[in-house]
PDB file of C-alpha atoms in Angstrom:
ATOM      1  CA  UNK A   1     154.059 103.840 142.443  1.00 92.00           C
ATOM      2  CA  UNK A   2     155.448 105.193 139.022  1.00 94.00           C
ATOM      3  CA  UNK A   3     153.803 105.491 136.464  1.00 97.00           C
ATOM      4  CA  UNK A   4     154.023 105.937 132.589  1.00 98.00           C
ATOM      5  CA  UNK A   5     150.937 106.310 130.239  1.00 98.00           C
ATOM      6  CA  UNK A   6     152.212 106.414 126.748  1.00 98.00           C
ATOM      7  CA  UNK A   7     150.387 108.283 123.499  1.00 98.00           C
ATOM      8  CA  UNK A   8     149.801 109.350 120.491  1.00 98.00           C
ATOM      9  CA  UNK A   9     150.347 106.250 118.322  1.00 98.00           C
ATOM     10  CA  UNK A  10     148.841 105.316 115.234  1.00 98.00           C
ATOM     11  CA  UNK A  11     148.256 104.321 111.951  1.00 98.00           C
ATOM     12  CA  UNK A  12     150.388 106.594 109.161  1.00 98.00           C
ATOM     13  CA  UNK A  13     151.248 106.160 105.271  1.00 98.00           C
ATOM     14  CA  UNK A  14     155.327 105.873 105.110  1.00 98.00           C
ATOM     15  CA  UNK A  15     157.001 108.965 104.899  1.00 98.00           C
ATOM     16  CA  UNK A  16     154.167 109.633 108.090  1.00 98.00           C
ATOM     17  CA  UNK A  17     154.896 111.838 111.226  1.00 98.00           C
ATOM     18  CA  UNK A  18     153.865 112.005 114.720  1.00 98.00           C
ATOM     19  CA  UNK A  19     154.682 112.119 117.850  1.00 98.00           C
ATOM     20  CA  UNK A  20     154.604 109.901 121.276  1.00 98.00           C
ATOM     21  CA  UNK A  21     154.437 111.114 124.718  1.00 98.00           C
ATOM     22  CA  UNK A  22     154.332 109.921 127.558  1.00 98.00           C
ATOM     23  CA  UNK A  23     153.170 111.091 130.700  1.00 98.00           C
ATOM     24  CA  UNK A  24     155.010 109.943 134.509  1.00 98.00           C
ATOM     25  CA  UNK A  25     153.807 110.259 137.374  1.00 97.00           C
ATOM     26  CA  UNK A  26     155.160 108.708 141.002  1.00 97.00           C
ATOM     27  CA  UNK A  27     158.993 109.635 141.008  1.00 96.00           C
ATOM     28  CA  UNK A  28     160.772 112.817 140.739  1.00 96.00           C
ATOM     29  CA  UNK A  29     160.238 112.809 136.745  1.00 97.00           C
ATOM     30  CA  UNK A  30     163.325 115.676 136.394  1.00 96.00           C
ATOM     31  CA  UNK A  31     166.197 113.515 137.047  1.00 96.00           C
ATOM     32  CA  UNK A  32     165.671 110.144 135.805  1.00 97.00           C
ATOM     33  CA  UNK A  33     167.111 109.022 132.822  1.00 97.00           C
ATOM     34  CA  UNK A  34     164.486 108.563 130.141  1.00 97.00           C
ATOM     35  CA  UNK A  35     164.011 105.983 127.176  1.00 98.00           C
ATOM     36  CA  UNK A  36     161.977 104.956 124.665  1.00 98.00           C
ATOM     37  CA  UNK A  37     161.651 101.418 123.742  1.00 98.00           C
ATOM     38  CA  UNK A  38     159.643  99.060 120.929  1.00 98.00           C
ATOM     39  CA  UNK A  39     157.933  96.043 120.169  1.00 98.00           C
ATOM     40  CA  UNK A  40     158.064  94.440 116.877  1.00 97.00           C
ATOM     41  CA  UNK A  41     155.263  91.889 116.003  1.00 92.00           C
ATOM     42  CA  UNK A  42     156.836  88.807 117.152  1.00 94.00           C
ATOM     43  CA  UNK A  43     159.686  90.193 118.271  1.00 96.00           C
ATOM     44  CA  UNK A  44     162.127  91.279 121.158  1.00 95.00           C
ATOM     45  CA  UNK A  45     162.342  95.253 123.422  1.00 95.00           C
ATOM     46  CA  UNK A  46     164.819  97.371 120.891  1.00 98.00           C
ATOM     47  CA  UNK A  47     165.684  99.555 122.362  1.00 98.00           C
ATOM     48  CA  UNK A  48     164.681 103.341 120.160  1.00 98.00           C
ATOM     49  CA  UNK A  49     166.891 106.293 122.259  1.00 98.00           C
ATOM     50  CA  UNK A  50     167.180 108.024 125.808  1.00 97.00           C
ATOM     51  CA  UNK A  51     167.564 111.195 126.620  1.00 97.00           C
ATOM     52  CA  UNK A  52     169.454 112.562 129.907  1.00 94.00           C
ATOM     53  CA  UNK A  53     166.870 114.195 133.175  1.00 87.00           C
ATOM     54  CA  UNK A  54     167.488 118.341 132.277  1.00 86.00           C
ATOM     55  CA  UNK A  55     167.065 116.986 127.486  1.00 79.00           C
ATOM     56  CA  UNK A  56     170.925 117.173 126.319  1.00 80.00           C
ATOM     57  CA  UNK A  57     173.440 114.313 124.810  1.00 84.00           C
ATOM     58  CA  UNK A  58     170.403 112.148 123.388  1.00 95.00           C
ATOM     59  CA  UNK A  59     171.490 109.476 122.272  1.00 97.00           C
ATOM     60  CA  UNK A  60     169.413 107.326 119.140  1.00 98.00           C
ATOM     61  CA  UNK A  61     169.385 103.182 118.222  1.00 98.00           C
ATOM     62  CA  UNK A  62     171.044 103.509 114.202  1.00 98.00           C
ATOM     63  CA  UNK A  63     167.649 103.530 112.350  1.00 98.00           C
ATOM     64  CA  UNK A  64     166.775 106.392 114.165  1.00 98.00           C
ATOM     65  CA  UNK A  65     169.558 108.701 113.641  1.00 98.00           C
ATOM     66  CA  UNK A  66     167.670 111.783 111.651  1.00 97.00           C
ATOM     67  CA  UNK A  67     164.040 111.025 111.772  1.00 98.00           C
ATOM     68  CA  UNK A  68     163.373 110.042 115.343  1.00 98.00           C
ATOM     69  CA  UNK A  69     163.622 113.359 118.086  1.00 98.00           C
ATOM     70  CA  UNK A  70     163.138 112.437 121.870  1.00 98.00           C
ATOM     71  CA  UNK A  71     163.269 115.500 124.286  1.00 97.00           C
ATOM     72  CA  UNK A  72     160.977 115.891 127.552  1.00 97.00           C
ATOM     73  CA  UNK A  73     159.358 118.691 129.384  1.00 97.00           C
ATOM     74  CA  UNK A  74     160.075 118.286 132.857  1.00 96.00           C
ATOM     75  CA  UNK A  75     157.216 121.118 134.399  1.00 97.00           C
ATOM     76  CA  UNK A  76     154.868 119.498 131.810  1.00 98.00           C
ATOM     77  CA  UNK A  77     155.804 115.025 133.944  1.00 97.00           C
ATOM     78  CA  UNK A  78     156.382 114.034 130.199  1.00 98.00           C
ATOM     79  CA  UNK A  79     159.158 112.625 126.704  1.00 98.00           C
ATOM     80  CA  UNK A  80     158.342 112.920 123.363  1.00 98.00           C
ATOM     81  CA  UNK A  81     159.118 111.144 120.850  1.00 98.00           C
ATOM     82  CA  UNK A  82     158.932 113.047 117.174  1.00 98.00           C
ATOM     83  CA  UNK A  83     158.714 110.658 113.879  1.00 98.00           C
ATOM     84  CA  UNK A  84     159.217 111.409 110.978  1.00 98.00           C
ATOM     85  CA  UNK A  85     159.680 109.776 107.508  1.00 98.00           C
ATOM     86  CA  UNK A  86     157.850 107.232 108.983  1.00 98.00           C
ATOM     87  CA  UNK A  87     159.053 103.381 107.250  1.00 98.00           C
ATOM     88  CA  UNK A  88     156.853 100.295 107.349  1.00 97.00           C
ATOM     89  CA  UNK A  89     158.895  98.108 109.365  1.00 97.00           C
ATOM     90  CA  UNK A  90     158.083 101.126 112.815  1.00 98.00           C
ATOM     91  CA  UNK A  91     155.330  99.181 112.922  1.00 98.00           C
ATOM     92  CA  UNK A  92     155.402  98.479 116.856  1.00 98.00           C
ATOM     93  CA  UNK A  93     154.095  99.148 120.625  1.00 98.00           C
ATOM     94  CA  UNK A  94     156.311 102.372 121.482  1.00 98.00           C
ATOM     95  CA  UNK A  95     156.972 102.452 124.715  1.00 98.00           C
ATOM     96  CA  UNK A  96     158.462 105.023 127.131  1.00 98.00           C
ATOM     97  CA  UNK A  97     160.523 103.649 129.502  1.00 98.00           C
ATOM     98  CA  UNK A  98     162.143 105.240 133.570  1.00 98.00           C
ATOM     99  CA  UNK A  99     165.876 104.614 134.268  1.00 96.00           C
ATOM    100  CA  UNK A 100     165.642 102.546 137.445  1.00 95.00           C
ATOM    101  CA  UNK A 101     170.151 101.544 137.561  1.00 94.00           C
ATOM    102  CA  UNK A 102     172.335  99.786 135.443  1.00 94.00           C
ATOM    103  CA  UNK A 103     170.647  97.462 133.231  1.00 92.00           C
ATOM    104  CA  UNK A 104     167.052  97.849 135.412  1.00 96.00           C
ATOM    105  CA  UNK A 105     164.521  99.857 133.240  1.00 97.00           C
ATOM    106  CA  UNK A 106     160.848 100.211 134.326  1.00 96.00           C
ATOM    107  CA  UNK A 107     158.693 100.245 131.748  1.00 95.00           C
ATOM    108  CA  UNK A 108     155.367 101.409 130.593  1.00 93.00           C
ATOM    109  CA  UNK A 109     152.464  98.499 131.022  1.00 91.00           C
ATOM    110  CA  UNK A 110     150.720  99.666 127.836  1.00 95.00           C
ATOM    111  CA  UNK A 111     152.696 101.282 124.973  1.00 97.00           C
ATOM    112  CA  UNK A 112     150.779 103.144 122.106  1.00 98.00           C
ATOM    113  CA  UNK A 113     150.263 101.264 118.487  1.00 98.00           C
ATOM    114  CA  UNK A 114     151.945 103.078 115.870  1.00 98.00           C
ATOM    115  CA  UNK A 115     151.201 101.434 111.944  1.00 98.00           C
ATOM    116  CA  UNK A 116     152.748 102.441 108.966  1.00 98.00           C
ATOM    117  CA  UNK A 117     150.957 100.583 106.543  1.00 97.00           C
ATOM    118  CA  UNK A 118     149.806 102.528 102.426  1.00 94.00           C
TER     119      UNK A 118
END
């Protein structure tokens, strides 16, 4: 079955950087569209970024443009999210997801916590 395991979160000061990783298994990763979403305390899931199966055509939420970079390594079955210039409002649990069908995504169950504070 599909397994998505996020890692790389932590606590950083405003302006800092983190790189999140999502290790995938249980499906053919190289054919999958992948995304990152996040959930801030008391809020719903918020889309962050999506990348196609070959690593091209990344798309970003407005808040992520210019600060976040999504990438993937199909040889390692891993998708990444490089986050720079982090702000307190980026504090959230970050999850990766695999596209299943229109409007349907399989999302990792554990997520990785990112906390940005001084």
